[in-house]
PDB file of C-alpha atoms in Angstrom:
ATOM      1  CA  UNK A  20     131.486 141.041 210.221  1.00 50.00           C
ATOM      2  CA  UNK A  21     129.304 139.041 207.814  1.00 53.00           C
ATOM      3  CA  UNK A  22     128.780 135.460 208.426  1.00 55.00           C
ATOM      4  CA  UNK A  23     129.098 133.090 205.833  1.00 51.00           C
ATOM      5  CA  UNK A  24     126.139 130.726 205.785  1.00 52.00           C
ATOM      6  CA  UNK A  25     125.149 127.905 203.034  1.00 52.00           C
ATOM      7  CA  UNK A  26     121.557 126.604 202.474  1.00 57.00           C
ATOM      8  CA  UNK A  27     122.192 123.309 201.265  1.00 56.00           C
ATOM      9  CA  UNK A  28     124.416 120.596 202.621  1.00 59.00           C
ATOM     10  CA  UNK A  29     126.775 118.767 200.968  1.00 68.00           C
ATOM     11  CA  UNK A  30     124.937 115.666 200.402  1.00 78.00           C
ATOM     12  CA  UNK A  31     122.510 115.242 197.523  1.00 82.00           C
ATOM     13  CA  UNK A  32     118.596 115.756 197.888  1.00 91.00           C
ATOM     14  CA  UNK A  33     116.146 112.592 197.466  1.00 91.00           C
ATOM     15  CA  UNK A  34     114.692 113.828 194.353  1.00 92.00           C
ATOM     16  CA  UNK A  35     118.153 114.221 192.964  1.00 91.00           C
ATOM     17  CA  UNK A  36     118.784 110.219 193.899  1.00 92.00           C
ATOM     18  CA  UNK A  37     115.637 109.145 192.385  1.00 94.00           C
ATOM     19  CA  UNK A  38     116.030 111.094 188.925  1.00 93.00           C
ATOM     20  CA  UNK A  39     119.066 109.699 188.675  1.00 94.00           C
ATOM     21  CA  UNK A  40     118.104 105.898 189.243  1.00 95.00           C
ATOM     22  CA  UNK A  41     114.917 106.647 187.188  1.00 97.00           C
ATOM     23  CA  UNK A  42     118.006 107.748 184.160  1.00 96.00           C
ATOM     24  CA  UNK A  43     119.542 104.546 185.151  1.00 97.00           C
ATOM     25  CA  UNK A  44     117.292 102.247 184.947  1.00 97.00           C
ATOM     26  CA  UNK A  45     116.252 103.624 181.608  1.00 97.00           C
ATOM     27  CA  UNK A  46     119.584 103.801 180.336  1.00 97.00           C
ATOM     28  CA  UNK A  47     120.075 100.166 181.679  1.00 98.00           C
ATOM     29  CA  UNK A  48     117.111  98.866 179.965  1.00 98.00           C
ATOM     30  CA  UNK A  49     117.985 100.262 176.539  1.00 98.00           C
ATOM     31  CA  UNK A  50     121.270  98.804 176.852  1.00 98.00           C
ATOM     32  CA  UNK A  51     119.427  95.383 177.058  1.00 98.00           C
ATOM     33  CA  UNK A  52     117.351  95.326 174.604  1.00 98.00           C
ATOM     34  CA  UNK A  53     119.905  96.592 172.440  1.00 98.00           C
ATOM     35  CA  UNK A  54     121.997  93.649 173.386  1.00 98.00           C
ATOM     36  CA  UNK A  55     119.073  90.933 173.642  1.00 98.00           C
ATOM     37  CA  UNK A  56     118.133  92.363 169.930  1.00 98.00           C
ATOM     38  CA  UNK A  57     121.537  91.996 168.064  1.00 98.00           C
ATOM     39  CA  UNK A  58     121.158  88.129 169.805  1.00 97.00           C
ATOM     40  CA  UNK A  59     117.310  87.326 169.059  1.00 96.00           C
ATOM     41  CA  UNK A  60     118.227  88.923 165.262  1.00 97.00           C
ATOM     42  CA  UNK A  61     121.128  86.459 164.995  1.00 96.00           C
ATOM     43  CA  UNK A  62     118.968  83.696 166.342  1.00 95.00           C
ATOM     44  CA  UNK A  63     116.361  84.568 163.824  1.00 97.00           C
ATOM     45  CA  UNK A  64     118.960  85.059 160.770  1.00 97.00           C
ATOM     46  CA  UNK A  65     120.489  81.601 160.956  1.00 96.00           C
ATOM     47  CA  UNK A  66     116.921  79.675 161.556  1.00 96.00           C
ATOM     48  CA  UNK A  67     115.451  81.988 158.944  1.00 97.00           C
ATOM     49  CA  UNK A  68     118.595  81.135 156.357  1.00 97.00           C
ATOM     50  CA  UNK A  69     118.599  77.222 157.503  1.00 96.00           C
ATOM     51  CA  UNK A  70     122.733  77.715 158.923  1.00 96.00           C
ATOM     52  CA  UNK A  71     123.248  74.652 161.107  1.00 96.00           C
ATOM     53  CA  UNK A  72     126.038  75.762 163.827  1.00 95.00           C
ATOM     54  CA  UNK A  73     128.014  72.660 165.540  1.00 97.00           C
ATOM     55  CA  UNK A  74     126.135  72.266 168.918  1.00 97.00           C
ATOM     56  CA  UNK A  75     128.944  74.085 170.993  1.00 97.00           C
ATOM     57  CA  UNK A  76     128.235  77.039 168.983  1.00 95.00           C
ATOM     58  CA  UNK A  77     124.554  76.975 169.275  1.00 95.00           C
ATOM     59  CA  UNK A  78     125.818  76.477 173.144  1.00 96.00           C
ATOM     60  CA  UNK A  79     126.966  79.281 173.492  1.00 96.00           C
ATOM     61  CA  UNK A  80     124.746  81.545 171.154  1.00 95.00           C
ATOM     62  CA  UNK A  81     122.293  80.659 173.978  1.00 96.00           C
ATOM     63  CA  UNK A  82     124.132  81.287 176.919  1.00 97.00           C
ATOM     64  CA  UNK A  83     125.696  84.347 175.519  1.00 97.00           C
ATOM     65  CA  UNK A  84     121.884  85.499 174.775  1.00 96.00           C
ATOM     66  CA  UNK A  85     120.889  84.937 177.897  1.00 97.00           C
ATOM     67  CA  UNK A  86     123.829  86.472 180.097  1.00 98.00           C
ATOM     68  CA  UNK A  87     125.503  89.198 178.205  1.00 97.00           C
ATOM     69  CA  UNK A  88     122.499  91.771 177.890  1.00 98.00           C
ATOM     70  CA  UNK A  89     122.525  91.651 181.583  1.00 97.00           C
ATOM     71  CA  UNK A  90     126.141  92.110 182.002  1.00 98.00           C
ATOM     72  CA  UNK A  91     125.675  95.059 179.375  1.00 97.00           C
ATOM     73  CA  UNK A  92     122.997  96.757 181.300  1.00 97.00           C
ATOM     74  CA  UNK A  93     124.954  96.793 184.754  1.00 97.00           C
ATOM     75  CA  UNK A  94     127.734  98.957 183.827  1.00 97.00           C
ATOM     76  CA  UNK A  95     125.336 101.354 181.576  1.00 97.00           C
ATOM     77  CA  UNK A  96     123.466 101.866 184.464  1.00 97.00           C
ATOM     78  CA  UNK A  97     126.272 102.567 187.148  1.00 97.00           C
ATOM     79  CA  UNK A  98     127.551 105.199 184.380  1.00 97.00           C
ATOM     80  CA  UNK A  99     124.745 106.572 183.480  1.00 96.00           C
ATOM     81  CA  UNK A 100     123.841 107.158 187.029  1.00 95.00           C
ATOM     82  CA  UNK A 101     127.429 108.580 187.640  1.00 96.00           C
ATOM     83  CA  UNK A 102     126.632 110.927 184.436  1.00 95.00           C
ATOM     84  CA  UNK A 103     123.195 111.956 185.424  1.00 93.00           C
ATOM     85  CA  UNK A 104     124.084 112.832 189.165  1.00 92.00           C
ATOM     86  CA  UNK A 105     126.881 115.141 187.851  1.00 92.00           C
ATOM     87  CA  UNK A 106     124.517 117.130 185.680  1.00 87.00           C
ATOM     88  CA  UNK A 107     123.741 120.404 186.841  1.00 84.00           C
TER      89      UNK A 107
END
């Protein structure tokens, strides 16, 4: 009778885990600057072409510069992880 046996667990190796946060973290930082660029070329477009915003605008501009490039990045980098650990 011939016994079955398997090398590898189930579980994923270290190297494995690191590639795919190193993927992730690049993923996740391309994903911000993408973001933080569309808002620091908007910024530069309306004091470049003198546009005055009402202040509640301008408000926001600012806090959506500063928080949506982060909450971009988070979710690229949880899917690119899942992506990257799936590859072969």
């Amino acid at each position: 009778m011939a016994e079955h046996t398997t090398e590898h667990g189930s579980g994923l190796e270290a190297t494995d885990i690191f590639v795919g946060l190193l993927g992730a973290g690049t993923i996740a930082g391309v994903v911000w600057s993408v973001v933080f660029g569309l808002f620091a070329g908007t910024a530069f477009g309306l004091e470049y072409f003198q546009v005055q915003l009402p202040q509640l605008a301008a408000d926001g501009l600012h806090v959506a510069s500063q928080v949506l490039p982060w909450l971009a990045a988070i979710p690229a980098a949880w899917f690119g992880y899942q992506f990257i650990i799936r590859l072969p």
